[in-house]
mmCIF file of C-alpha atoms in Angstrom:
data_model
loop_
_atom_site.group_PDB
_atom_site.id
_atom_site.type_symbol
_atom_site.label_atom_id
_atom_site.label_comp_id
_atom_site.label_asym_id
_atom_site.label_seq_id
_atom_site.Cartn_x
_atom_site.Cartn_y
_atom_site.Cartn_z
ATOM 1 C CA UNK A 1 112.419 94.707 70.207
ATOM 2 C CA UNK A 2 114.629 92.641 72.784
ATOM 3 C CA UNK A 3 112.940 92.557 76.010
ATOM 4 C CA UNK A 4 113.401 90.326 79.036
ATOM 5 C CA UNK A 5 111.337 90.239 82.090
ATOM 6 C CA UNK A 6 113.064 90.386 85.376
ATOM 7 C CA UNK A 7 110.310 89.292 88.220
ATOM 8 C CA UNK A 8 110.050 86.773 91.337
ATOM 9 C CA UNK A 9 106.474 86.276 91.143
ATOM 10 C CA UNK A 10 106.277 83.804 88.062
ATOM 11 C CA UNK A 11 102.040 84.321 87.930
ATOM 12 C CA UNK A 12 102.989 88.307 87.366
ATOM 13 C CA UNK A 13 105.693 87.678 84.817
ATOM 14 C CA UNK A 14 103.359 85.681 82.660
ATOM 15 C CA UNK A 15 101.260 88.305 82.742
ATOM 16 C CA UNK A 16 103.209 90.987 81.944
ATOM 17 C CA UNK A 17 104.611 89.051 78.887
ATOM 18 C CA UNK A 18 101.105 88.186 78.104
ATOM 19 C CA UNK A 19 99.882 92.037 78.246
ATOM 20 C CA UNK A 20 103.580 92.637 76.227
ATOM 21 C CA UNK A 21 102.223 89.975 73.241
ATOM 22 C CA UNK A 22 98.716 92.012 72.645
ATOM 23 C CA UNK A 23 101.219 94.825 72.152
ATOM 24 C CA UNK A 24 103.430 92.598 69.551
ATOM 25 C CA UNK A 25 106.058 92.795 71.436
ATOM 26 C CA UNK A 26 107.075 89.180 72.592
ATOM 27 C CA UNK A 27 109.554 88.403 75.629
ATOM 28 C CA UNK A 28 112.929 86.800 75.016
ATOM 29 C CA UNK A 29 113.693 85.506 78.736
ATOM 30 C CA UNK A 30 112.292 86.065 82.162
ATOM 31 C CA UNK A 31 114.338 85.767 85.136
ATOM 32 C CA UNK A 32 113.419 85.437 88.792
ATOM 33 C CA UNK A 33 115.863 86.529 90.934
ATOM 34 C CA UNK A 34 119.464 88.842 91.165
ATOM 35 C CA UNK A 35 121.225 85.316 91.418
ATOM 36 C CA UNK A 36 119.585 83.999 87.994
ATOM 37 C CA UNK A 37 120.370 87.743 86.314
ATOM 38 C CA UNK A 38 123.453 88.250 87.160
ATOM 39 C CA UNK A 39 124.237 84.714 85.728
ATOM 40 C CA UNK A 40 122.194 85.686 82.799
ATOM 41 C CA UNK A 41 123.720 88.911 82.052
ATOM 42 C CA UNK A 42 127.189 87.531 82.210
ATOM 43 C CA UNK A 43 126.403 84.737 79.815
ATOM 44 C CA UNK A 44 124.166 87.034 76.896
ATOM 45 C CA UNK A 45 124.029 89.923 74.831
ATOM 46 C CA UNK A 46 122.035 92.594 76.994
ATOM 47 C CA UNK A 47 118.587 93.418 75.681
ATOM 48 C CA UNK A 48 116.999 96.897 74.659
ATOM 49 C CA UNK A 49 114.325 96.657 77.071
ATOM 50 C CA UNK A 50 114.186 95.297 80.726
ATOM 51 C CA UNK A 51 110.759 95.111 82.705
ATOM 52 C CA UNK A 52 112.856 95.319 86.583
ATOM 53 C CA UNK A 53 110.620 94.391 89.660
ATOM 54 C CA UNK A 54 112.336 96.367 92.372
ATOM 55 C CA UNK A 55 112.172 93.678 95.336
ATOM 56 C CA UNK A 56 113.081 90.209 94.357
ATOM 57 C CA UNK A 57 112.817 86.818 96.502
ATOM 58 C CA UNK A 58 116.912 86.839 97.081
ATOM 59 C CA UNK A 59 117.223 90.682 97.452
ATOM 60 C CA UNK A 60 116.835 93.911 95.735
ATOM 61 C CA UNK A 61 117.117 93.883 92.355
ATOM 62 C CA UNK A 62 119.848 96.650 92.315
ATOM 63 C CA UNK A 63 122.031 93.704 93.377
ATOM 64 C CA UNK A 64 122.056 93.100 89.326
ATOM 65 C CA UNK A 65 123.569 96.035 88.536
ATOM 66 C CA UNK A 66 126.524 96.292 91.443
ATOM 67 C CA UNK A 67 127.765 92.942 89.886
ATOM 68 C CA UNK A 68 127.453 93.745 86.132
ATOM 69 C CA UNK A 69 127.145 96.540 83.959
ATOM 70 C CA UNK A 70 123.761 96.172 82.143
ATOM 71 C CA UNK A 71 123.403 98.455 78.937
ATOM 72 C CA UNK A 72 119.607 98.490 78.404
ATOM 73 C CA UNK A 73 116.667 100.817 79.321
ATOM 74 C CA UNK A 74 114.445 99.626 82.322
ATOM 75 C CA UNK A 75 110.927 99.876 83.067
ATOM 76 C CA UNK A 76 110.642 99.583 86.781
ATOM 77 C CA UNK A 77 107.634 97.855 88.001
ATOM 78 C CA UNK A 78 107.075 97.795 91.708
ATOM 79 C CA UNK A 79 104.082 97.534 94.292
ATOM 80 C CA UNK A 80 106.038 99.806 96.378
ATOM 81 C CA UNK A 81 104.708 103.038 94.662
ATOM 82 C CA UNK A 82 105.171 105.108 97.750
ATOM 83 C CA UNK A 83 109.111 104.715 97.592
ATOM 84 C CA UNK A 84 110.988 107.335 95.447
ATOM 85 C CA UNK A 85 108.404 107.878 92.868
ATOM 86 C CA UNK A 86 110.670 111.093 91.904
ATOM 87 C CA UNK A 87 113.872 108.967 91.608
ATOM 88 C CA UNK A 88 111.942 106.717 89.393
ATOM 89 C CA UNK A 89 110.660 109.718 86.928
ATOM 90 C CA UNK A 90 114.215 111.543 87.004
ATOM 91 C CA UNK A 91 116.272 108.016 86.273
ATOM 92 C CA UNK A 92 114.319 105.397 84.689
ATOM 93 C CA UNK A 93 111.971 105.643 81.080
ATOM 94 C CA UNK A 94 108.977 104.892 83.465
ATOM 95 C CA UNK A 95 107.800 102.761 85.923
ATOM 96 C CA UNK A 96 104.722 100.620 86.658
ATOM 97 C CA UNK A 97 102.716 99.801 89.558
ATOM 98 C CA UNK A 98 101.229 96.367 90.360
ATOM 99 C CA UNK A 99 99.202 95.159 89.296
ATOM 100 C CA UNK A 100 99.955 96.220 85.988
ATOM 101 C CA UNK A 101 97.337 97.865 84.210
ATOM 102 C CA UNK A 102 97.494 97.466 80.334
ATOM 103 C CA UNK A 103 96.553 101.142 79.214
ATOM 104 C CA UNK A 104 99.605 102.206 81.513
ATOM 105 C CA UNK A 105 101.707 99.642 79.966
ATOM 106 C CA UNK A 106 101.071 100.855 76.332
ATOM 107 C CA UNK A 107 101.772 104.490 77.506
ATOM 108 C CA UNK A 108 105.144 103.083 78.799
ATOM 109 C CA UNK A 109 106.514 101.158 75.654
ATOM 110 C CA UNK A 110 105.230 104.072 73.991
ATOM 111 C CA UNK A 111 107.647 106.481 75.932
ATOM 112 C CA UNK A 112 110.409 104.064 75.376
ATOM 113 C CA UNK A 113 109.892 103.701 71.711
ATOM 114 C CA UNK A 114 110.124 107.746 71.862
ATOM 115 C CA UNK A 115 113.088 108.104 73.857
ATOM 116 C CA UNK A 116 115.627 106.051 71.017
ATOM 117 C CA UNK A 117 117.804 104.778 73.793
ATOM 118 C CA UNK A 118 120.327 104.026 70.759
ATOM 119 C CA UNK A 119 121.198 107.903 70.183
ATOM 120 C CA UNK A 120 121.285 108.589 74.154
ATOM 121 C CA UNK A 121 123.191 107.582 76.796
ATOM 122 C CA UNK A 122 121.048 105.859 79.584
ATOM 123 C CA UNK A 123 122.025 106.757 82.722
ATOM 124 C CA UNK A 124 120.350 105.445 85.710
ATOM 125 C CA UNK A 125 121.580 106.502 89.509
ATOM 126 C CA UNK A 126 120.654 103.094 91.251
ATOM 127 C CA UNK A 127 122.285 104.075 94.347
ATOM 128 C CA UNK A 128 120.300 106.807 94.914
ATOM 129 C CA UNK A 129 117.631 105.243 94.082
ATOM 130 C CA UNK A 130 118.239 102.121 96.396
ATOM 131 C CA UNK A 131 119.179 104.510 99.382
ATOM 132 C CA UNK A 132 115.614 106.054 98.958
ATOM 133 C CA UNK A 133 114.233 102.318 99.223
ATOM 134 C CA UNK A 134 116.390 100.800 101.716
ATOM 135 C CA UNK A 135 116.329 104.086 103.899
ATOM 136 C CA UNK A 136 112.322 105.394 104.027
ATOM 137 C CA UNK A 137 112.402 106.389 107.394
ATOM 138 C CA UNK A 138 114.844 109.459 106.475
ATOM 139 C CA UNK A 139 111.712 110.935 104.388
ATOM 140 C CA UNK A 140 108.822 112.960 106.015
ATOM 141 C CA UNK A 141 105.374 111.214 105.898
ATOM 142 C CA UNK A 142 102.217 112.673 106.507
ATOM 143 C CA UNK A 143 101.380 112.621 110.617
ATOM 144 C CA UNK A 144 97.986 114.367 110.776
ATOM 145 C CA UNK A 145 94.694 115.546 108.332
ATOM 146 C CA UNK A 146 92.465 118.396 108.680
ATOM 147 C CA UNK A 147 88.963 117.686 107.815
ATOM 148 C CA UNK A 148 85.574 119.640 108.099
ATOM 149 C CA UNK A 149 83.052 118.521 109.970
ATOM 150 C CA UNK A 150 80.166 120.759 109.881
ATOM 151 C CA UNK A 151 81.200 124.321 110.361
ATOM 152 C CA UNK A 152 84.368 123.069 112.185
ATOM 153 C CA UNK A 153 87.693 121.385 111.263
ATOM 154 C CA UNK A 154 88.819 118.685 113.225
ATOM 155 C CA UNK A 155 92.498 117.035 113.218
ATOM 156 C CA UNK A 156 92.772 113.489 112.718
ATOM 157 C CA UNK A 157 96.455 112.022 113.497
ATOM 158 C CA UNK A 158 97.412 109.377 111.112
ATOM 159 C CA UNK A 159 98.345 106.662 113.781
ATOM 160 C CA UNK A 160 93.813 106.898 114.603
ATOM 161 C CA UNK A 161 93.140 106.019 111.083
ATOM 162 C CA UNK A 162 92.769 102.074 110.770
ATOM 163 C CA UNK A 163 92.348 102.609 106.856
ATOM 164 C CA UNK A 164 91.829 104.662 104.145
ATOM 165 C CA UNK A 165 89.495 103.908 101.148
ATOM 166 C CA UNK A 166 87.511 104.979 98.159
ATOM 167 C CA UNK A 167 83.661 105.020 97.273
ATOM 168 C CA UNK A 168 81.644 107.064 94.739
ATOM 169 C CA UNK A 169 84.531 108.812 93.985
ATOM 170 C CA UNK A 170 85.269 109.945 97.615
ATOM 171 C CA UNK A 171 88.335 109.364 99.804
ATOM 172 C CA UNK A 172 87.497 108.682 103.444
ATOM 173 C CA UNK A 173 89.497 107.923 106.479
ATOM 174 C CA UNK A 174 88.065 105.500 108.782
ATOM 175 C CA UNK A 175 89.378 106.189 112.598
ATOM 176 C CA UNK A 176 89.441 103.987 115.616
ATOM 177 C CA UNK A 177 86.387 105.731 116.873
ATOM 178 C CA UNK A 178 84.068 104.526 114.253
ATOM 179 C CA UNK A 179 83.980 107.714 112.570
ATOM 180 C CA UNK A 180 84.395 107.858 108.398
ATOM 181 C CA UNK A 181 85.791 111.344 107.380
ATOM 182 C CA UNK A 182 85.763 112.336 103.830
ATOM 183 C CA UNK A 183 89.197 114.086 102.801
ATOM 184 C CA UNK A 184 89.951 116.274 100.399
ATOM 185 C CA UNK A 185 92.555 113.515 98.507
ATOM 186 C CA UNK A 186 92.904 110.858 96.644
ATOM 187 C CA UNK A 187 94.264 107.414 97.430
ATOM 188 C CA UNK A 188 97.001 108.217 94.776
ATOM 189 C CA UNK A 189 97.776 110.956 96.242
ATOM 190 C CA UNK A 190 98.206 109.425 99.867
ATOM 191 C CA UNK A 191 100.554 106.593 98.289
ATOM 192 C CA UNK A 192 103.058 109.795 98.096
ATOM 193 C CA UNK A 193 102.208 111.213 102.108
ATOM 194 C CA UNK A 194 101.754 107.692 103.975
ATOM 195 C CA UNK A 195 104.172 105.917 105.977
ATOM 196 C CA UNK A 196 105.080 102.712 103.970
ATOM 197 C CA UNK A 197 106.321 101.567 107.453
ATOM 198 C CA UNK A 198 102.598 102.099 108.797
ATOM 199 C CA UNK A 199 100.258 101.655 105.653
ATOM 200 C CA UNK A 200 100.057 99.672 103.036
ATOM 201 C CA UNK A 201 97.933 99.649 99.629
ATOM 202 C CA UNK A 202 96.196 96.202 100.048
ATOM 203 C CA UNK A 203 93.711 97.196 96.938
ATOM 204 C CA UNK A 204 92.731 99.572 94.422
ATOM 205 C CA UNK A 205 90.392 100.391 97.020
ATOM 206 C CA UNK A 206 92.230 100.344 100.467
ATOM 207 C CA UNK A 207 95.312 101.515 102.834
ATOM 208 C CA UNK A 208 95.509 100.041 105.644
ATOM 209 C CA UNK A 209 97.284 100.568 109.083
ATOM 210 C CA UNK A 210 99.660 97.776 110.527
ATOM 211 C CA UNK A 211 98.815 98.668 113.832
ATOM 212 C CA UNK A 212 94.816 98.616 113.592
ATOM 213 C CA UNK A 213 94.871 94.892 112.194
ATOM 214 C CA UNK A 214 92.904 92.570 114.113
ATOM 215 C CA UNK A 215 92.986 89.609 111.811
ATOM 216 C CA UNK A 216 94.339 88.006 108.377
ATOM 217 C CA UNK A 217 92.390 84.834 107.073
ATOM 218 C CA UNK A 218 92.707 83.283 104.200
ATOM 219 C CA UNK A 219 90.483 83.875 101.182
ATOM 220 C CA UNK A 220 89.536 82.743 97.637
ATOM 221 C CA UNK A 221 92.184 82.978 94.944
ATOM 222 C CA UNK A 222 94.722 82.906 96.391
ATOM 223 C CA UNK A 223 94.017 86.413 98.288
ATOM 224 C CA UNK A 224 93.646 87.666 102.194
ATOM 225 C CA UNK A 225 91.170 89.143 104.066
ATOM 226 C CA UNK A 226 92.053 91.249 106.651
ATOM 227 C CA UNK A 227 89.844 92.476 109.636
ATOM 228 C CA UNK A 228 90.561 95.682 111.179
ATOM 229 C CA UNK A 229 89.833 96.343 114.837
ATOM 230 C CA UNK A 230 86.736 98.518 114.583
ATOM 231 C CA UNK A 231 86.205 99.427 110.544
ATOM 232 C CA UNK A 232 83.828 96.591 109.418
ATOM 233 C CA UNK A 233 81.655 98.231 106.943
ATOM 234 C CA UNK A 234 83.252 96.826 103.742
ATOM 235 C CA UNK A 235 85.567 93.595 102.955
ATOM 236 C CA UNK A 236 88.926 94.152 103.087
ATOM 237 C CA UNK A 237 90.529 92.027 100.686
ATOM 238 C CA UNK A 238 94.597 92.128 99.601
ATOM 239 C CA UNK A 239 94.482 91.256 95.907
ATOM 240 C CA UNK A 240 95.909 88.548 94.596
ATOM 241 C CA UNK A 241 98.792 90.600 92.892
ATOM 242 C CA UNK A 242 99.701 92.091 96.158
ATOM 243 C CA UNK A 243 99.511 89.313 98.624
ATOM 244 C CA UNK A 244 103.580 88.432 98.447
ATOM 245 C CA UNK A 245 104.841 92.249 99.003
ATOM 246 C CA UNK A 246 101.708 92.368 101.757
ATOM 247 C CA UNK A 247 103.547 89.528 103.619
ATOM 248 C CA UNK A 248 107.195 91.210 103.219
ATOM 249 C CA UNK A 249 105.763 94.316 104.168
ATOM 250 C CA UNK A 250 104.280 92.663 107.626
ATOM 251 C CA UNK A 251 107.820 91.458 108.493
#
């Protein structure tokens, strides 16, 4: 199997390559930008499979396909899991959320092997996916939540939530009045429901609301610590794999 990785974060590319080698898959090439990728595709035979990051340092990776016709199967890698999940499912082999889990990677590779692309036409509507990525505001996102407080139901506006977090297999909303409410949902479900303009999943445990960030501090191992205006019960750390995308999100 001829495999390449297109990923602008070199440590992430090396980690993915290492995970693939553990599955006896050797990566032939690692590319790190739209421009570099376009040049490579014009000068080389196309691979069987591409692991493709959505956001590269010089633009969205879809720009590659505006310039060259790529004849390869694709597995998307992205931290922006709140965008266009359905489009990924319908149009691609699979998608992997960063930081990439080794078991999920193994499942995606098995799915590719079973797909047998040599016998099928690979058809990916990049324009549809690109439009969903570039115009997320056209989508409707959850604006309020209903929680049970004793014998009462309370409505919480999404704007009032400083962060969502998981604890002891429960999912909680920490609000600007200092309260914590147990929700009947999971962080994975929230990924599809929260506005990416307002909320970012900084780790497996936390979503934060940009309007309630009070301070951002450098932390160990190239990570960042977030201080919210009210919530102080636990440290909120941006995982190293998400730092670059978090900085992009802040802009």
